Short mmCIF file of C-alpha atoms in Angstrom, two decimals:
data_model
loop_
_atom_site.label_atom_id
_atom_site.label_comp_id
_atom_site.label_asym_id
_atom_site.label_seq_id
_atom_site.Cartn_x
_atom_site.Cartn_y
_atom_site.Cartn_z
CA MET A 15 -0.03 0.00 0.04
CA ASN A 16 1.37 3.40 -0.95
CA SER A 17 1.15 6.14 1.68
CA THR A 18 1.78 9.85 1.75
CA LEU A 19 4.10 11.67 4.22
CA TYR A 20 2.86 13.83 6.88
CA MET A 21 4.57 15.91 9.62
CA ASN A 22 4.73 14.51 13.12
CA GLN A 23 3.77 17.46 15.26
CA ASP A 24 5.93 16.40 18.36
CA THR A 25 9.09 15.22 16.49
CA GLY A 26 8.90 17.38 13.34
CA VAL A 27 9.61 14.10 11.43
CA GLN A 28 7.60 13.21 8.38
CA GLN A 29 5.34 10.19 8.90
CA LYS A 30 3.32 8.32 6.33
CA ASP A 31 0.50 6.73 8.34
CA ALA A 32 -1.92 7.79 11.03
CA ILE A 33 -2.14 4.32 12.41
CA VAL A 34 0.47 1.54 12.07
CA ILE A 35 -0.34 -1.85 13.65
CA GLU A 36 2.45 -4.59 13.53
CA ASN A 37 2.08 -8.25 14.35
CA MET A 38 -0.41 -7.39 17.13
CA SER A 39 -1.69 -10.64 18.78
CA LYS A 40 -4.37 -11.03 21.42
CA ARG A 41 -5.54 -14.37 22.71
CA PHE A 42 -9.00 -14.92 24.40
CA ASP A 43 -10.42 -18.23 25.69
CA ARG A 44 -12.06 -18.96 22.18
CA PHE A 45 -10.60 -16.40 20.03
CA LEU A 46 -7.23 -15.32 18.75
CA LEU A 47 -6.29 -12.06 17.00
CA ASP A 48 -3.33 -13.40 15.13
CA LYS A 49 -0.30 -11.23 14.46
CA ILE A 50 -2.37 -8.65 12.54
CA SER A 51 -0.64 -5.84 10.70
CA PHE A 52 -2.07 -3.02 8.61
CA ARG A 53 -1.62 0.60 8.19
CA VAL A 54 -4.16 3.48 7.90
CA PRO A 55 -2.53 6.27 5.66
CA SER A 56 -3.04 9.72 6.87
CA GLY A 57 -5.79 11.67 4.95
CA SER A 58 -7.71 8.56 3.95
CA ILE A 59 -10.74 6.59 4.95
CA MET A 60 -9.88 3.13 5.88
CA GLY A 61 -12.81 0.58 5.79
CA PHE A 62 -12.22 -2.12 8.37
CA VAL A 63 -14.48 -4.95 7.33
CA GLY A 64 -15.13 -8.51 8.43
CA GLU A 65 -18.13 -10.58 9.57
CA ASN A 66 -19.27 -10.29 13.18
CA GLY A 67 -16.77 -11.91 15.66
CA ALA A 68 -13.91 -11.50 13.15
CA GLY A 69 -11.86 -9.28 15.46
CA LYS A 70 -12.78 -5.70 14.43
CA THR A 71 -13.91 -4.45 17.68
CA THR A 72 -10.97 -6.12 19.50
CA THR A 73 -8.67 -4.53 17.00
CA ILE A 74 -10.18 -1.05 17.55
CA LYS A 75 -10.18 -1.58 21.38
CA ALA A 76 -6.41 -2.48 21.06
CA ILE A 77 -5.76 0.73 18.96
CA LEU A 78 -7.66 2.82 21.66
CA ASN A 79 -5.75 1.18 24.59
CA LEU A 80 -8.85 -0.27 26.01
CA LEU A 81 -7.31 -3.69 26.03
CA TYR A 82 -3.66 -4.76 25.96
CA PRO A 83 -2.14 -6.89 23.06
CA ASP A 84 -0.11 -9.92 24.04
CA GLU A 85 2.53 -8.90 21.45
CA GLY A 86 3.13 -6.52 18.61
CA SER A 87 2.87 -2.78 18.51
CA ILE A 88 0.39 -0.03 17.62
CA ARG A 89 1.41 3.44 16.75
CA ILE A 90 -0.72 6.56 16.25
CA TRP A 91 0.90 9.39 14.46
CA GLY A 92 4.18 7.72 15.07
CA HIS A 93 3.68 7.40 18.89
CA PRO A 94 3.02 4.20 20.80
CA SER A 95 -0.70 4.07 21.30
CA ASP A 96 -0.40 3.26 25.10
CA SER A 97 1.50 6.55 25.88
CA LEU A 98 -0.23 9.15 23.73
CA SER A 99 -0.04 12.70 25.25
CA LYS A 100 -3.36 14.24 26.26
CA ASP A 101 -3.11 16.62 23.49
CA LEU A 102 -2.96 13.88 20.89
CA ARG A 103 -5.69 12.00 22.57
CA ALA A 104 -7.94 14.95 22.35
CA GLN A 105 -7.45 14.85 18.56
CA ILE A 106 -8.97 11.38 18.27
CA GLY A 107 -12.81 11.17 17.96
CA VAL A 108 -14.36 7.92 18.68
CA VAL A 109 -17.88 6.61 17.96
CA PHE A 110 -18.97 3.24 19.17
CA GLU A 111 -22.11 1.29 18.05
CA GLY A 112 -23.94 2.21 21.41
CA SER A 113 -23.94 5.96 22.51
CA ASN A 114 -22.17 5.18 25.71
CA LEU A 115 -23.88 8.25 27.19
CA HIS A 116 -26.17 8.31 30.32
CA ASP A 117 -29.80 8.19 29.36
CA ASN A 118 -30.91 10.95 31.64
CA LEU A 119 -28.50 13.55 30.20
CA THR A 120 -29.56 16.22 27.57
CA THR A 121 -27.37 17.63 24.95
CA ASP A 122 -26.82 20.78 26.97
CA ASN A 123 -25.55 18.57 29.76
CA ILE A 124 -23.22 16.91 27.32
CA ASN A 125 -22.04 20.13 26.04
CA LYS A 126 -21.06 21.05 29.59
CA ILE A 127 -19.46 17.78 30.43
CA MET A 128 -17.34 17.49 27.24
CA GLY A 129 -16.34 21.19 27.55
CA ASN A 130 -14.77 20.21 30.79
CA ILE A 131 -13.03 17.11 29.39
CA TYR A 132 -11.71 18.07 25.98
CA PRO A 133 -9.31 21.10 26.20
CA ASN A 134 -10.29 21.84 22.41
CA TRP A 135 -13.99 21.56 22.76
CA ASP A 136 -15.83 23.71 20.38
CA GLN A 137 -19.34 24.55 21.64
CA ASN A 138 -20.39 26.27 18.59
CA GLU A 139 -19.30 23.57 16.33
CA PHE A 140 -21.35 21.07 18.61
CA TYR A 141 -24.52 23.14 18.36
CA ASN A 142 -24.03 23.52 14.70
CA TYR A 143 -24.04 19.77 14.29
CA LEU A 144 -27.02 19.48 16.66
CA ASN A 145 -28.83 21.85 14.34
CA ARG A 146 -27.70 20.15 11.29
CA PHE A 147 -28.98 16.85 12.63
CA LYS A 148 -32.00 18.37 14.09
CA LEU A 149 -31.27 16.97 17.52
CA PRO A 150 -33.22 18.65 20.40
CA LYS A 151 -31.29 20.44 23.16
CA LYS A 152 -33.61 19.69 26.14
CA LYS A 153 -34.71 16.27 25.43
CA LYS A 154 -33.15 13.42 27.42
CA ILE A 155 -31.00 10.83 25.54
CA LYS A 156 -33.30 8.11 26.70
CA ASP A 157 -36.07 9.54 24.26
CA PHE A 158 -33.63 9.64 21.34
CA SER A 159 -34.08 7.14 18.59
CA ARG A 160 -30.91 4.85 17.76
CA GLY A 161 -30.16 7.10 14.71
CA MET A 162 -30.25 10.20 16.89
CA LYS A 163 -28.02 8.71 19.40
CA MET A 164 -25.45 7.88 16.66
CA LYS A 165 -25.77 11.48 15.17
CA LEU A 166 -25.16 12.83 18.84
CA SER A 167 -22.03 10.61 19.12
CA ILE A 168 -20.77 11.80 15.84
CA SER A 169 -21.54 15.45 16.89
CA ILE A 170 -19.31 14.95 19.77
CA ALA A 171 -16.38 13.27 17.81
CA LEU A 172 -16.53 16.12 15.40
CA SER A 173 -16.61 19.00 17.94
CA HIS A 174 -13.18 18.92 19.50
CA ALA A 175 -10.99 19.42 16.43
CA ALA A 176 -10.34 15.65 15.85
CA LYS A 177 -7.93 14.66 13.22
CA LEU A 178 -8.63 10.96 13.39
CA LEU A 179 -11.97 9.35 13.62
CA VAL A 180 -12.25 5.85 14.90
CA LEU A 181 -15.72 4.43 14.09
CA ASP A 182 -16.83 1.09 15.43
CA GLU A 183 -20.04 -0.06 13.49
CA ALA A 184 -21.17 3.55 13.55
CA THR A 185 -23.75 2.95 10.74
CA SER A 186 -24.91 -0.44 11.88
CA GLY A 187 -28.69 -0.93 12.46
CA LEU A 188 -29.44 2.52 10.93
CA ASP A 189 -31.90 3.03 8.08
CA PRO A 190 -30.37 3.99 4.75
CA MET A 191 -31.34 7.55 4.90
CA VAL A 192 -29.58 8.22 8.21
CA ARG A 193 -26.63 6.20 6.95
CA GLU A 194 -26.34 8.33 3.83
CA GLU A 195 -26.55 11.48 6.03
CA ILE A 196 -23.75 10.20 8.22
CA LEU A 197 -21.60 9.07 5.34
CA ASP A 198 -21.90 12.64 3.82
CA ILE A 199 -20.53 14.05 7.24
CA PHE A 200 -17.50 11.62 6.95
CA MET A 201 -16.85 12.80 3.50
CA ASP A 202 -16.93 16.39 4.61
CA PHE A 203 -14.55 15.53 7.35
CA ILE A 204 -11.96 13.85 5.16
CA GLN A 205 -11.79 16.89 2.77
CA ASP A 206 -9.04 18.09 5.16
CA GLU A 207 -5.90 16.19 4.13
CA GLY A 208 -4.72 15.88 7.73
CA HIS A 209 -7.80 14.12 8.73
CA THR A 210 -8.16 10.27 8.82
CA ILE A 211 -10.98 7.80 9.36
CA LEU A 212 -10.84 4.18 10.34
CA PHE A 213 -14.23 2.86 9.81
CA SER A 214 -15.07 -0.53 11.02
CA THR A 215 -18.36 -1.93 9.69
CA HIS A 216 -19.98 -5.07 8.22
CA ILE A 217 -22.10 -3.00 5.86
CA ILE A 218 -20.01 -3.36 2.74
CA SER A 219 -22.04 -0.74 0.70
CA ASP A 220 -20.95 2.00 3.08
CA ILE A 221 -17.45 0.95 2.49
CA GLU A 222 -17.88 0.91 -1.26
CA LYS A 223 -19.22 4.44 -1.10
CA ILE A 224 -16.66 6.24 0.98
CA ALA A 225 -13.48 4.09 1.62
CA ASP A 226 -10.16 4.69 -0.01
CA TYR A 227 -8.61 1.63 1.48
CA VAL A 228 -10.12 -1.59 2.58
CA THR A 229 -8.73 -4.04 5.32
CA PHE A 230 -10.51 -7.34 5.72
CA ILE A 231 -10.12 -9.24 8.80
CA HIS A 232 -11.36 -12.92 8.86
CA GLU A 233 -11.21 -15.13 11.96
CA GLY A 234 -8.77 -12.97 13.69
CA LYS A 235 -6.36 -12.68 10.76
CA ILE A 236 -5.92 -9.97 8.10
CA VAL A 237 -6.77 -11.25 4.80
CA PHE A 238 -5.94 -8.05 2.88
CA CYS A 239 -5.31 -4.37 3.19
CA GLU A 240 -5.45 -2.74 -0.09
CA ASN A 241 -6.53 0.33 -2.07
CA LYS A 242 -10.23 -0.01 -2.77
CA ASP A 243 -10.22 0.76 -6.41
CA GLU A 244 -7.16 -1.40 -7.00
CA LEU A 245 -8.74 -4.20 -5.04
CA ILE A 246 -11.84 -4.10 -7.25
CA TYR A 247 -9.75 -3.63 -10.56
CA ARG A 248 -7.40 -6.60 -9.67
CA HIS A 249 -10.31 -8.96 -8.99
CA GLY A 250 -13.01 -10.48 -11.29
CA ILE A 251 -15.51 -13.16 -11.44
CA ILE A 252 -15.77 -15.73 -14.34
CA ARG A 253 -18.81 -17.96 -14.81
CA CYS A 254 -17.94 -21.26 -16.41
CA ARG A 255 -18.64 -24.95 -16.32
CA ARG A 256 -17.27 -27.12 -13.74
CA ASP A 257 -14.86 -28.96 -16.04
CA ASP A 258 -13.25 -25.47 -16.95
CA ILE A 259 -11.67 -25.20 -13.45
CA ALA A 260 -8.98 -27.68 -14.38
CA LYS A 261 -7.88 -25.47 -17.23
CA ILE A 262 -7.10 -22.51 -15.10
CA ASP A 263 -3.90 -22.14 -13.18
CA LYS A 264 -4.70 -22.27 -9.37
CA SER A 265 -2.61 -19.43 -8.60
CA PHE A 266 -5.27 -17.14 -10.20
CA ILE A 267 -8.22 -18.60 -8.29
CA ILE A 268 -9.15 -17.12 -4.83
CA GLY A 269 -12.43 -18.97 -4.40
CA ILE A 270 -14.88 -21.23 -6.11
CA ARG A 271 -18.75 -21.33 -5.72
CA GLU A 272 -21.04 -23.67 -7.42
CA ASN A 273 -24.75 -23.56 -7.75
CA SER A 274 -27.51 -24.94 -9.90
CA PHE A 275 -26.58 -22.57 -12.61
CA GLY A 276 -23.07 -23.40 -12.84
CA THR A 277 -19.65 -22.47 -11.34
CA GLU A 278 -18.28 -18.95 -10.29
CA LEU A 279 -14.67 -18.40 -9.81
CA MET A 280 -13.16 -15.38 -8.10
CA ILE A 281 -9.90 -14.47 -9.99
CA LYS A 282 -7.08 -12.27 -8.90
CA ASP A 283 -4.61 -10.44 -11.27
CA VAL A 284 -7.30 -10.04 -13.91
CA ASP A 285 -5.01 -8.25 -16.37
CA ALA A 286 -2.55 -11.27 -16.41
CA PHE A 287 -5.44 -13.72 -16.49
CA LYS A 288 -7.06 -11.97 -19.51
CA ARG A 289 -3.87 -12.12 -21.33
CA ARG A 290 -3.52 -15.83 -20.63
CA TYR A 291 -7.02 -17.01 -21.06
CA LYS A 292 -8.89 -15.34 -23.90
CA GLU A 293 -11.69 -17.73 -23.59
CA PHE A 294 -12.93 -16.54 -20.21
CA VAL A 295 -14.26 -12.97 -19.69
CA PRO A 296 -13.94 -11.81 -16.07
CA GLU A 297 -16.80 -9.67 -14.87
CA ARG A 298 -16.24 -6.78 -12.29
CA ALA A 299 -16.35 -8.02 -8.64
CA THR A 300 -17.70 -6.02 -5.81
CA ILE A 301 -15.89 -5.93 -2.36
CA GLU A 302 -18.76 -7.92 -0.78
CA GLU A 303 -18.12 -10.69 -3.45
CA ILE A 304 -14.45 -10.70 -2.92
CA MET A 305 -14.89 -11.10 0.73
CA LEU A 306 -17.48 -13.86 0.35
CA PHE A 307 -15.35 -15.79 -2.05
CA ILE A 308 -12.45 -15.60 0.28
CA SER A 309 -14.20 -16.28 3.50
CA ARG A 310 -16.74 -18.87 2.32
CA GLY A 311 -15.60 -20.01 -1.28
CA ARG A 312 -13.54 -23.23 -1.47
CA LYS A 313 -10.05 -23.21 -3.28
CA ASP A 314 -10.36 -26.25 -5.56
CA MET B 28 -11.26 15.45 36.20
CA LYS B 29 -13.57 18.38 36.35
CA GLY B 30 -15.47 16.91 33.53
CA LEU B 31 -15.96 13.68 35.21
CA ILE B 32 -17.17 15.44 38.45
CA THR B 33 -19.56 17.56 36.47
CA LYS B 34 -20.91 14.43 34.77
CA ASP B 35 -21.56 12.70 38.09
CA PHE B 36 -23.17 15.84 39.56
CA ILE B 37 -25.49 16.29 36.55
CA ASN B 38 -26.35 12.69 36.76
CA ILE B 39 -27.29 12.53 40.34
CA SER B 40 -28.84 16.15 40.46
CA LYS B 41 -31.81 14.68 38.74
CA SER B 42 -32.79 12.96 41.74
CA PHE B 43 -31.83 15.53 44.36
CA TRP B 44 -35.36 16.37 45.10
CA VAL B 45 -35.58 13.13 47.20
CA ILE B 46 -33.13 14.83 49.66
CA GLY B 47 -35.32 17.88 49.82
CA VAL B 48 -38.32 15.59 50.75
CA LEU B 49 -36.29 13.92 53.30
CA VAL B 50 -35.06 16.96 54.81
CA ILE B 51 -38.54 18.23 55.41
CA PHE B 52 -39.88 14.95 56.61
CA TYR B 53 -37.16 14.18 59.11
CA GLY B 54 -36.82 17.84 60.03
CA ALA B 55 -40.55 17.84 60.92
CA ILE B 56 -40.19 14.71 63.02
CA SER B 57 -37.18 16.11 64.90
CA PHE B 58 -39.03 19.42 65.45
CA VAL B 59 -42.23 17.74 66.81
CA SER B 60 -40.22 15.45 68.97
CA ASP B 61 -38.06 18.18 70.30
CA SER B 62 -34.89 16.15 69.40
CA PRO B 63 -32.74 17.95 66.69
CA SER B 64 -29.85 15.47 66.91
CA SER B 65 -32.17 12.41 66.22
CA PHE B 66 -31.34 12.38 62.69
CA SER B 67 -27.73 13.57 62.81
CA GLY B 68 -25.64 11.48 60.42
CA LEU B 69 -28.70 10.59 58.34
CA PHE B 70 -28.13 12.97 55.44
CA THR B 71 -24.50 12.15 55.26
CA LEU B 72 -25.40 8.57 54.59
CA ILE B 73 -28.28 9.47 52.21
CA ILE B 74 -26.10 11.75 50.12
CA ALA B 75 -23.32 9.17 50.25
CA MET B 76 -25.64 6.63 48.76
CA TYR B 77 -25.68 8.75 45.55
CA MET B 78 -22.03 7.61 45.00
CA LEU B 79 -23.31 3.99 44.30
CA SER B 80 -25.79 5.64 41.85
CA THR B 81 -22.82 7.22 39.91
CA TYR B 82 -21.34 3.88 39.47
CA SER B 83 -24.60 2.26 38.44
CA LEU B 84 -25.29 5.06 35.87
CA ASP B 85 -21.78 4.73 34.40
CA GLU B 86 -22.09 0.95 34.14
CA MET B 87 -25.53 1.04 32.41
CA ALA B 88 -24.21 3.72 30.00
CA LYS B 89 -20.94 1.78 29.51
CA TRP B 90 -19.39 5.08 30.22
CA ASP B 91 -15.83 3.93 31.11
CA ILE B 92 -15.05 2.49 27.72
CA TYR B 93 -16.12 5.75 26.09
CA ALA B 94 -14.30 7.99 28.70
CA LEU B 95 -11.02 6.17 28.13
CA THR B 96 -10.97 7.22 24.51
CA MET B 97 -11.05 10.82 25.78
CA PRO B 98 -8.12 12.77 26.95
CA LEU B 99 -8.41 11.18 30.28
CA THR B 100 -6.03 8.65 31.87
CA ARG B 101 -7.17 5.54 33.66
CA ASP B 102 -5.65 7.16 36.93
CA LYS B 103 -7.94 10.13 36.37
CA LEU B 104 -11.10 8.07 36.22
CA VAL B 105 -10.32 6.38 39.57
CA GLN B 106 -9.23 9.84 41.11
CA GLY B 107 -12.64 11.26 39.76
CA LYS B 108 -14.55 8.69 41.86
CA TYR B 109 -12.59 9.10 45.12
CA LEU B 110 -12.97 12.88 44.78
CA MET B 111 -16.58 12.60 44.11
CA MET B 112 -17.06 10.32 47.09
CA LEU B 113 -15.26 12.86 49.46
CA ILE B 114 -17.27 15.72 47.98
CA LEU B 115 -20.46 13.90 48.58
CA SER B 116 -19.45 12.85 52.04
CA PHE B 117 -18.56 16.59 52.91
CA MET B 118 -21.78 17.75 51.30
CA GLY B 119 -23.82 15.32 53.39
CA PHE B 120 -22.00 16.55 56.44
CA LEU B 121 -22.74 20.13 55.59
CA LEU B 122 -26.34 19.49 55.02
CA ASN B 123 -26.57 17.81 58.34
CA MET B 124 -24.92 20.79 59.93
CA VAL B 125 -27.33 23.12 58.38
CA VAL B 126 -30.43 21.03 59.36
CA LEU B 127 -29.03 20.63 62.81
CA LEU B 128 -28.33 24.23 63.44
CA THR B 129 -31.69 25.27 62.08
CA LEU B 130 -33.47 22.72 64.34
CA ASN B 131 -31.35 23.80 67.39
CA ILE B 132 -32.40 27.44 66.76
CA LEU B 133 -36.03 26.59 66.22
CA THR B 134 -36.36 24.16 69.22
CA LYS B 135 -33.94 26.22 71.35
CA SER B 136 -32.27 22.92 72.16
CA GLU B 137 -28.61 22.65 73.38
CA SER B 138 -27.82 19.31 71.79
CA LEU B 139 -25.79 20.95 68.94
CA PHE B 140 -22.43 19.36 69.96
CA ASP B 141 -23.88 15.83 70.24
CA GLY B 142 -25.35 16.34 66.82
CA ILE B 143 -21.98 17.48 65.32
CA GLU B 144 -20.23 14.45 66.85
CA ILE B 145 -22.72 11.93 65.36
CA ALA B 146 -22.41 13.78 61.97
CA VAL B 147 -18.63 13.50 62.07
CA VAL B 148 -18.85 9.87 62.93
CA GLY B 149 -21.39 9.48 60.01
CA ALA B 150 -18.98 11.11 57.58
CA VAL B 151 -16.00 8.90 58.81
CA LEU B 152 -18.07 5.72 58.51
CA VAL B 153 -19.17 6.63 54.92
CA ILE B 154 -15.54 7.40 53.92
CA VAL B 155 -14.43 3.97 55.49
CA PHE B 156 -17.33 2.14 53.89
CA TYR B 157 -16.47 3.47 50.38
CA SER B 158 -12.65 2.91 51.07
CA ILE B 159 -13.60 -0.78 51.35
CA VAL B 160 -16.18 -1.08 48.61
CA ILE B 161 -14.62 1.05 45.80
CA PRO B 162 -11.84 -1.44 45.00
CA PHE B 163 -14.58 -4.20 44.59
CA ILE B 164 -16.61 -1.98 42.31
CA THR B 165 -13.45 -1.09 40.38
CA ASN B 166 -12.53 -4.71 39.92
CA LEU B 167 -16.05 -6.30 39.50
CA GLY B 168 -18.43 -3.47 38.48
CA ILE B 169 -21.23 -2.36 40.66
CA VAL B 170 -23.64 -5.21 39.84
CA LYS B 171 -21.42 -7.94 40.81
CA ALA B 172 -19.85 -5.96 43.66
CA ARG B 173 -23.24 -5.63 45.47
CA LEU B 174 -23.17 -9.32 46.26
CA TYR B 175 -19.83 -8.75 47.81
CA PHE B 176 -21.08 -5.80 49.91
CA ILE B 177 -23.52 -8.10 51.53
CA ILE B 178 -20.80 -10.62 52.39
CA ILE B 179 -18.40 -7.94 53.47
CA TYR B 180 -20.90 -6.39 55.84
CA MET B 181 -22.97 -9.38 57.02
CA VAL B 182 -20.05 -11.68 57.89
CA PRO B 183 -18.54 -9.37 60.55
CA PHE B 184 -21.96 -8.61 61.83
CA MET B 185 -22.94 -12.30 62.13
CA ALA B 186 -19.60 -13.16 63.57
CA GLY B 187 -19.62 -10.38 66.16
CA SER B 188 -23.18 -11.30 67.09
CA PHE B 189 -22.16 -15.01 67.49
CA ILE B 190 -19.06 -14.14 69.53
CA SER B 191 -21.09 -11.79 71.67
CA LYS B 192 -23.66 -14.52 72.45
CA ARG B 193 -21.02 -16.99 73.30
CA ILE B 194 -19.38 -14.63 75.64
CA LYS B 195 -22.58 -13.89 77.43
CA ALA B 196 -23.47 -17.55 77.60
CA SER B 197 -20.20 -18.50 79.20
CA ASN B 198 -20.53 -15.74 81.70
CA THR B 199 -16.88 -14.67 81.58
CA ASN B 200 -15.56 -11.13 81.78
CA PRO B 201 -13.35 -9.86 78.96
CA PRO B 202 -9.59 -9.89 79.88
CA ASP B 203 -8.33 -6.65 81.56
CA GLY B 204 -5.89 -5.95 78.80
CA LEU B 205 -8.75 -5.70 76.17
CA ILE B 206 -10.63 -3.42 78.37
CA THR B 207 -7.57 -1.12 78.85
CA PHE B 208 -6.96 -1.27 75.06
CA ILE B 209 -10.57 -0.12 74.32
CA GLU B 210 -10.46 2.61 76.97
CA VAL B 211 -7.12 3.90 75.36
CA VAL B 212 -8.78 3.79 71.96
CA ILE B 213 -11.88 5.72 73.15
CA LYS B 214 -9.70 8.24 74.92
CA ASN B 215 -7.64 8.92 71.74
CA ALA B 216 -10.43 8.45 69.32
CA TYR B 217 -10.06 11.95 67.89
CA ILE B 218 -6.49 10.97 66.63
CA ILE B 219 -7.18 7.15 65.87
CA VAL B 220 -10.24 7.54 63.98
CA PRO B 221 -8.99 10.06 61.47
CA LEU B 222 -5.69 8.00 61.01
CA ILE B 223 -7.76 4.91 60.34
CA MET B 224 -9.81 6.81 57.85
CA ILE B 225 -6.83 8.17 55.99
CA ALA B 226 -5.10 4.88 56.10
CA ALA B 227 -8.14 3.10 54.73
CA LEU B 228 -8.60 5.80 52.11
CA GLY B 229 -4.96 5.73 50.99
CA ILE B 230 -4.70 1.80 50.68
CA SER B 231 -8.17 1.75 48.94
CA TYR B 232 -7.00 4.31 46.39
CA PHE B 233 -3.67 2.45 45.79
CA ILE B 234 -5.52 -0.92 45.27
CA SER B 235 -8.14 0.69 42.80
CA ILE B 236 -5.64 2.41 40.80
CA ARG B 237 -3.76 -0.87 40.47
CA ILE B 238 -6.87 -2.77 39.44
CA TYR B 239 -7.97 -0.19 37.02
CA ARG B 240 -4.52 0.15 35.23
CA LYS B 241 -4.71 -3.54 34.49
CA LYS B 242 -8.38 -3.64 33.53
CA GLU B 243 -9.35 -4.54 29.93
CA PHE B 244 -12.68 -3.51 28.34
#
């Protein structure tokens, strides 16, 4: 993955990635996050995808220092994630799936609380977002819908001059209209080159809409971490008869699916494949299909 | 830290009206019975109970996991709770004093000093109580820790009651050394009790910090 350089504010050294995870492992009773490594380039949106229980939330918790990896390292803007300064932590906005705010609070209360927690809290920005999202100021959070709670969490994350947004399933369970509205906000946020988003979700269509890069985690292991456009460009689906599989070099095949209509093969290195096999015409693959072929398709 | 205290105060302030009702209720009883010191210490205990509410509300909201993504360290979250506990204990003590003084003036009673003594003991008990329970809450969360509270406070009570009954049944007098020791403790209570409270608070804080630093979410 190619990354651009950025200036580390503390050291003055140019760095290329907002987040770098190297060989990070975490073992639980029934789950292993297995030596995962990936980078989130500064100024980009990284879609972090995988099925439920694949290890997305565990990885995000490790990045946020909410749990301690058994081995490996995590660096944010070049600094170890477990020893970030207060100023750097204040530049990270986090949105979890639940709102994590007390039910009996109002948005005015939250403004007061966050104003005393974040040194760079921008009250005007917060109320601007509340207005934009049409969130009431006096209503208690317990009376908010799920979509409203999520919008509130996003408003908080965007009201303290955050440069890195970490979103864990922020759009899950929301209706398409609200999701679209939230994705637009993320697109606005990323217009600033210094801003970065790590966006974990299992809704692949959201990733296809906004992500620059895609990291796919499956059963605790990183399967790929690639530029989204290159990923789509390099993969293709061919539909053929079962007998045709034997004619194709196995190194091209990522996964095979069979149904009553025939056989589907997910092919990688589409350009090389096309040059070698003129008789097959690969069709464009979606990220969802690539993931499904990798995780559920067989190899031969 | 200020944000954490603000958060706790905003959360519990939604049910502060209960205190108002209790002040009027118990104040009226004290006034009618002409005994202003009857309920000294009570308000310290009532206000201190709000501390458990702050833990419950945080746990229901899963606040800690969110707070730790903010520019707050793990130590600050623990410190915030201890500070809140001390503020609430002091607030309870102050409320006691105000109620006591008002009732003493209204009833023209002269039991102010007794009332103050009971209120101080109440505040000390609250601080020692929380010094014991906060490490349990920090480790287990408020829901699981509640079960331990029962054990922590019921076992010594039951044991004391059992031993007391046995001593009475055997009709023996306590050893002279024990009686002398208790007399010395009572005589120097003004020094010993604060020292015990400070020691309990310090040890409790140290344990809670250690637990919370290692905690995973």
